[in-house]
């Protein structure tokens, strides 16, 4: 899955970080409805690609922002019990 909403596509750290922040905020708004409405197969592809991008990222600040996106997705997919 290639998307301009996934960090790792811009050459500048600040842009990649901001992309991750915006992705997290967009998906956490309205109780995660945006993320929940993405088809499950697409969600799996996005999560896998995001993990690849975060693990390959050289910038600490961008990695942290990407990790927050992963945590946001997890908070929606695995709600507190």
Short mmCIF file of N, CA, C and O in Angstrom, two decimals:
data_model
loop_
_atom_site.label_atom_id
_atom_site.label_comp_id
_atom_site.label_asym_id
_atom_site.label_seq_id
_atom_site.Cartn_x
_atom_site.Cartn_y
_atom_site.Cartn_z
N UNK A 1 0.86 -1.18 0.00
CA UNK A 1 0.00 0.00 0.00
C UNK A 1 0.90 1.22 0.00
O UNK A 1 1.73 1.39 0.89
N UNK A 2 0.76 2.05 -0.98
CA UNK A 2 1.50 3.29 -1.05
C UNK A 2 0.52 4.42 -0.86
O UNK A 2 -0.47 4.50 -1.56
N UNK A 3 0.79 5.27 0.11
CA UNK A 3 -0.13 6.34 0.41
C UNK A 3 0.63 7.55 0.90
O UNK A 3 1.58 7.42 1.67
N UNK A 4 0.23 8.75 0.49
CA UNK A 4 0.88 9.95 1.00
C UNK A 4 0.58 10.16 2.48
O UNK A 4 1.17 11.01 3.11
N UNK A 5 -0.30 9.38 3.07
CA UNK A 5 -0.64 9.50 4.48
C UNK A 5 0.28 8.65 5.36
O UNK A 5 0.15 8.66 6.55
N UNK A 6 1.19 7.91 4.78
CA UNK A 6 2.11 7.08 5.55
C UNK A 6 3.46 7.76 5.60
O UNK A 6 4.02 8.13 4.58
N UNK A 7 4.01 7.97 6.83
CA UNK A 7 5.32 8.61 6.93
C UNK A 7 6.38 7.80 6.20
O UNK A 7 6.29 6.59 6.11
N UNK A 8 7.39 8.46 5.71
CA UNK A 8 8.47 7.78 5.03
C UNK A 8 8.59 8.17 3.58
O UNK A 8 9.47 7.69 2.88
N UNK A 9 7.71 9.04 3.11
CA UNK A 9 7.72 9.39 1.69
C UNK A 9 8.37 10.73 1.40
O UNK A 9 8.69 11.02 0.28
N UNK A 10 8.53 11.57 2.41
CA UNK A 10 9.10 12.91 2.22
C UNK A 10 10.56 12.91 2.65
O UNK A 10 10.93 12.22 3.60
N UNK A 11 11.40 13.69 1.99
CA UNK A 11 12.81 13.70 2.36
C UNK A 11 13.10 14.43 3.68
O UNK A 11 14.09 14.14 4.33
N UNK A 12 12.22 15.36 4.10
CA UNK A 12 12.48 16.13 5.31
C UNK A 12 11.85 15.45 6.53
O UNK A 12 10.70 15.06 6.52
N UNK A 13 12.64 15.37 7.62
CA UNK A 13 12.15 14.75 8.86
C UNK A 13 10.89 15.42 9.37
O UNK A 13 9.94 14.75 9.79
N UNK A 14 10.86 16.75 9.36
CA UNK A 14 9.72 17.48 9.91
C UNK A 14 8.43 17.16 9.16
O UNK A 14 7.36 17.04 9.77
N UNK A 15 8.52 16.98 7.86
CA UNK A 15 7.32 16.66 7.07
C UNK A 15 6.86 15.24 7.38
O UNK A 15 5.66 14.99 7.55
N UNK A 16 7.79 14.30 7.50
CA UNK A 16 7.42 12.93 7.85
C UNK A 16 6.81 12.87 9.24
O UNK A 16 5.83 12.16 9.47
N UNK A 17 7.38 13.64 10.17
CA UNK A 17 6.83 13.66 11.52
C UNK A 17 5.41 14.24 11.52
O UNK A 17 4.50 13.67 12.11
N UNK A 18 5.22 15.36 10.84
CA UNK A 18 3.90 15.98 10.77
C UNK A 18 2.89 15.06 10.11
O UNK A 18 1.72 14.97 10.53
N UNK A 19 3.32 14.34 9.09
CA UNK A 19 2.42 13.38 8.43
C UNK A 19 1.95 12.32 9.42
O UNK A 19 0.76 11.98 9.46
N UNK A 20 2.86 11.82 10.23
CA UNK A 20 2.49 10.81 11.22
C UNK A 20 1.53 11.40 12.26
O UNK A 20 0.55 10.76 12.63
N UNK A 21 1.81 12.61 12.72
CA UNK A 21 0.93 13.26 13.70
C UNK A 21 -0.47 13.43 13.12
O UNK A 21 -1.48 13.13 13.77
N UNK A 22 -0.55 13.92 11.89
CA UNK A 22 -1.85 14.13 11.25
C UNK A 22 -2.59 12.80 11.04
O UNK A 22 -3.81 12.73 11.21
N UNK A 23 -1.86 11.77 10.67
CA UNK A 23 -2.46 10.46 10.48
C UNK A 23 -3.05 9.95 11.79
O UNK A 23 -4.18 9.47 11.83
N UNK A 24 -2.30 10.10 12.86
CA UNK A 24 -2.79 9.67 14.18
C UNK A 24 -4.03 10.45 14.57
O UNK A 24 -5.04 9.87 14.97
N UNK A 25 -3.97 11.76 14.46
CA UNK A 25 -5.11 12.60 14.86
C UNK A 25 -6.35 12.31 14.03
O UNK A 25 -7.46 12.24 14.57
N UNK A 26 -6.17 12.15 12.74
CA UNK A 26 -7.31 11.88 11.86
C UNK A 26 -7.99 10.56 12.22
O UNK A 26 -9.21 10.44 12.17
N UNK A 27 -7.20 9.59 12.59
CA UNK A 27 -7.76 8.28 12.89
C UNK A 27 -8.28 8.14 14.30
O UNK A 27 -9.08 7.26 14.58
N UNK A 28 -7.86 9.00 15.21
CA UNK A 28 -8.38 8.95 16.57
C UNK A 28 -9.63 9.80 16.74
O UNK A 28 -10.38 9.61 17.69
N UNK A 29 -9.85 10.74 15.82
CA UNK A 29 -11.03 11.59 15.96
C UNK A 29 -12.29 10.76 15.78
O UNK A 29 -12.29 9.73 15.10
N UNK A 30 -13.34 11.21 16.41
CA UNK A 30 -14.64 10.54 16.33
C UNK A 30 -14.54 9.05 16.65
O UNK A 30 -15.07 8.20 15.94
N UNK A 31 -13.85 8.74 17.72
CA UNK A 31 -13.74 7.37 18.25
C UNK A 31 -13.17 6.37 17.24
O UNK A 31 -13.50 5.20 17.27
N UNK A 32 -12.33 6.84 16.34
CA UNK A 32 -11.68 5.94 15.41
C UNK A 32 -12.54 5.49 14.25
O UNK A 32 -12.20 4.52 13.57
N UNK A 33 -13.64 6.18 13.99
CA UNK A 33 -14.55 5.77 12.91
C UNK A 33 -13.86 5.68 11.55
O UNK A 33 -14.15 4.79 10.76
N UNK A 34 -12.96 6.62 11.27
CA UNK A 34 -12.26 6.59 9.98
C UNK A 34 -11.50 5.27 9.82
O UNK A 34 -11.61 4.59 8.80
N UNK A 35 -10.75 4.88 10.85
CA UNK A 35 -9.98 3.64 10.81
C UNK A 35 -10.89 2.42 10.78
O UNK A 35 -10.67 1.48 10.02
N UNK A 36 -11.93 2.44 11.57
CA UNK A 36 -12.85 1.31 11.64
C UNK A 36 -13.54 1.07 10.29
O UNK A 36 -13.82 -0.08 9.92
N UNK A 37 -13.78 2.13 9.54
CA UNK A 37 -14.47 2.00 8.25
C UNK A 37 -13.56 1.57 7.11
O UNK A 37 -14.06 1.30 6.01
N UNK A 38 -12.28 1.49 7.34
CA UNK A 38 -11.36 0.97 6.32
C UNK A 38 -11.54 -0.55 6.27
O UNK A 38 -11.56 -1.20 7.33
N UNK A 39 -11.69 -1.14 5.09
CA UNK A 39 -11.82 -2.60 5.02
C UNK A 39 -10.67 -3.31 5.72
O UNK A 39 -9.52 -2.87 5.68
N UNK A 40 -10.98 -4.42 6.38
CA UNK A 40 -10.00 -5.15 7.19
C UNK A 40 -8.74 -5.51 6.40
O UNK A 40 -7.63 -5.36 6.92
N UNK A 41 -8.88 -5.96 5.18
CA UNK A 41 -7.70 -6.33 4.38
C UNK A 41 -6.81 -5.12 4.15
O UNK A 41 -5.57 -5.22 4.23
N UNK A 42 -7.40 -3.97 3.90
CA UNK A 42 -6.63 -2.74 3.71
C UNK A 42 -5.96 -2.32 5.01
O UNK A 42 -4.82 -1.86 5.00
N UNK A 43 -6.66 -2.47 6.12
CA UNK A 43 -6.08 -2.12 7.41
C UNK A 43 -4.84 -2.97 7.69
O UNK A 43 -3.83 -2.46 8.18
N UNK A 44 -4.92 -4.25 7.38
CA UNK A 44 -3.77 -5.13 7.60
C UNK A 44 -2.58 -4.69 6.75
O UNK A 44 -1.44 -4.69 7.21
N UNK A 45 -2.84 -4.32 5.50
CA UNK A 45 -1.76 -3.85 4.62
C UNK A 45 -1.16 -2.55 5.14
O UNK A 45 0.06 -2.37 5.12
N UNK A 46 -2.00 -1.64 5.58
CA UNK A 46 -1.53 -0.37 6.11
C UNK A 46 -0.68 -0.59 7.35
O UNK A 46 0.41 0.00 7.49
N UNK A 47 -1.15 -1.43 8.26
CA UNK A 47 -0.39 -1.70 9.48
C UNK A 47 0.97 -2.33 9.16
O UNK A 47 1.98 -1.95 9.75
N UNK A 48 1.00 -3.26 8.24
CA UNK A 48 2.26 -3.91 7.87
C UNK A 48 3.22 -2.91 7.25
O UNK A 48 4.41 -2.88 7.59
N UNK A 49 2.72 -2.09 6.35
CA UNK A 49 3.57 -1.09 5.69
C UNK A 49 4.06 -0.05 6.69
O UNK A 49 5.23 0.34 6.67
N UNK A 50 3.19 0.39 7.57
CA UNK A 50 3.57 1.37 8.58
C UNK A 50 4.68 0.81 9.47
O UNK A 50 5.65 1.51 9.77
N UNK A 51 4.55 -0.43 9.88
CA UNK A 51 5.59 -1.05 10.70
C UNK A 51 6.92 -1.10 9.95
O UNK A 51 7.97 -0.78 10.51
N UNK A 52 6.89 -1.48 8.67
CA UNK A 52 8.11 -1.50 7.85
C UNK A 52 8.75 -0.11 7.80
O UNK A 52 9.97 0.02 7.96
N UNK A 53 7.94 0.90 7.56
CA UNK A 53 8.44 2.26 7.44
C UNK A 53 9.05 2.73 8.75
O UNK A 53 10.14 3.31 8.77
N UNK A 54 8.36 2.48 9.86
CA UNK A 54 8.87 2.92 11.17
C UNK A 54 10.18 2.21 11.50
O UNK A 54 11.13 2.84 11.97
N UNK A 55 10.26 0.93 11.23
CA UNK A 55 11.49 0.18 11.54
C UNK A 55 12.66 0.62 10.66
O UNK A 55 13.81 0.56 11.10
N UNK A 56 12.38 1.08 9.46
CA UNK A 56 13.44 1.51 8.55
C UNK A 56 13.80 2.99 8.72
O UNK A 56 14.81 3.44 8.18
N UNK A 57 13.00 3.73 9.46
CA UNK A 57 13.20 5.17 9.62
C UNK A 57 14.48 5.47 10.39
O UNK A 57 14.76 4.87 11.41
N UNK A 58 15.27 6.43 9.88
CA UNK A 58 16.53 6.78 10.52
C UNK A 58 16.39 7.89 11.56
O UNK A 58 17.24 8.03 12.44
N UNK A 59 15.32 8.66 11.49
CA UNK A 59 15.13 9.78 12.40
C UNK A 59 14.36 9.34 13.66
O UNK A 59 13.26 8.80 13.56
N UNK A 60 14.95 9.62 14.82
CA UNK A 60 14.29 9.25 16.08
C UNK A 60 12.93 9.90 16.23
O UNK A 60 11.96 9.26 16.64
N UNK A 61 12.83 11.18 15.91
CA UNK A 61 11.57 11.90 16.09
C UNK A 61 10.47 11.36 15.17
O UNK A 61 9.30 11.26 15.57
N UNK A 62 10.84 10.96 13.98
CA UNK A 62 9.86 10.39 13.05
C UNK A 62 9.47 8.98 13.50
O UNK A 62 8.30 8.60 13.43
N UNK A 63 10.45 8.21 13.98
CA UNK A 63 10.14 6.87 14.50
C UNK A 63 9.15 6.96 15.66
O UNK A 63 8.21 6.18 15.74
N UNK A 64 9.39 7.91 16.57
CA UNK A 64 8.47 8.07 17.71
C UNK A 64 7.08 8.45 17.24
O UNK A 64 6.07 7.93 17.75
N UNK A 65 6.99 9.36 16.28
CA UNK A 65 5.68 9.76 15.75
C UNK A 65 4.99 8.57 15.09
O UNK A 65 3.79 8.36 15.26
N UNK A 66 5.75 7.77 14.34
CA UNK A 66 5.19 6.58 13.71
C UNK A 66 4.73 5.56 14.74
O UNK A 66 3.69 4.91 14.58
N UNK A 67 5.49 5.42 15.82
CA UNK A 67 5.10 4.51 16.90
C UNK A 67 3.79 4.95 17.54
O UNK A 67 2.96 4.12 17.92
N UNK A 68 3.59 6.26 17.63
CA UNK A 68 2.32 6.77 18.16
C UNK A 68 1.15 6.45 17.24
O UNK A 68 0.04 6.21 17.71
N UNK A 69 1.40 6.44 15.94
CA UNK A 69 0.35 6.04 14.99
C UNK A 69 0.00 4.58 15.21
O UNK A 69 -1.18 4.21 15.29
N UNK A 70 1.02 3.74 15.34
CA UNK A 70 0.79 2.31 15.58
C UNK A 70 0.00 2.12 16.88
O UNK A 70 -0.95 1.34 16.93
N UNK A 71 0.38 2.87 17.92
CA UNK A 71 -0.34 2.78 19.20
C UNK A 71 -1.79 3.24 19.05
O UNK A 71 -2.70 2.65 19.66
N UNK A 72 -2.02 4.28 18.25
CA UNK A 72 -3.39 4.76 18.04
C UNK A 72 -4.23 3.71 17.34
O UNK A 72 -5.38 3.45 17.74
N UNK A 73 -3.67 3.07 16.31
CA UNK A 73 -4.39 2.01 15.62
C UNK A 73 -4.69 0.86 16.59
O UNK A 73 -5.78 0.31 16.60
N UNK A 74 -3.70 0.51 17.40
CA UNK A 74 -3.88 -0.58 18.36
C UNK A 74 -4.97 -0.24 19.38
O UNK A 74 -5.75 -1.10 19.77
N UNK A 75 -5.02 1.03 19.81
CA UNK A 75 -6.03 1.42 20.79
C UNK A 75 -7.44 1.30 20.22
O UNK A 75 -8.39 1.11 20.97
N UNK A 76 -7.56 1.41 18.91
CA UNK A 76 -8.86 1.25 18.26
C UNK A 76 -9.14 -0.23 18.03
O UNK A 76 -10.23 -0.72 18.30
N UNK A 77 -8.14 -0.96 17.54
CA UNK A 77 -8.31 -2.37 17.21
C UNK A 77 -8.43 -3.25 18.45
O UNK A 77 -9.10 -4.27 18.43
N UNK A 78 -7.75 -2.86 19.53
CA UNK A 78 -7.73 -3.65 20.76
C UNK A 78 -8.17 -2.72 21.90
O UNK A 78 -7.33 -2.21 22.64
N UNK A 79 -9.45 -2.48 22.04
CA UNK A 79 -9.92 -1.55 23.07
C UNK A 79 -9.65 -2.08 24.48
O UNK A 79 -9.49 -3.28 24.68
N UNK A 80 -9.59 -1.15 25.43
CA UNK A 80 -9.40 -1.54 26.83
C UNK A 80 -10.57 -2.41 27.28
O UNK A 80 -11.71 -2.17 26.93
N UNK A 81 -10.22 -3.40 28.09
CA UNK A 81 -11.29 -4.31 28.53
C UNK A 81 -11.55 -4.14 30.00
O UNK A 81 -10.80 -3.91 30.80
#
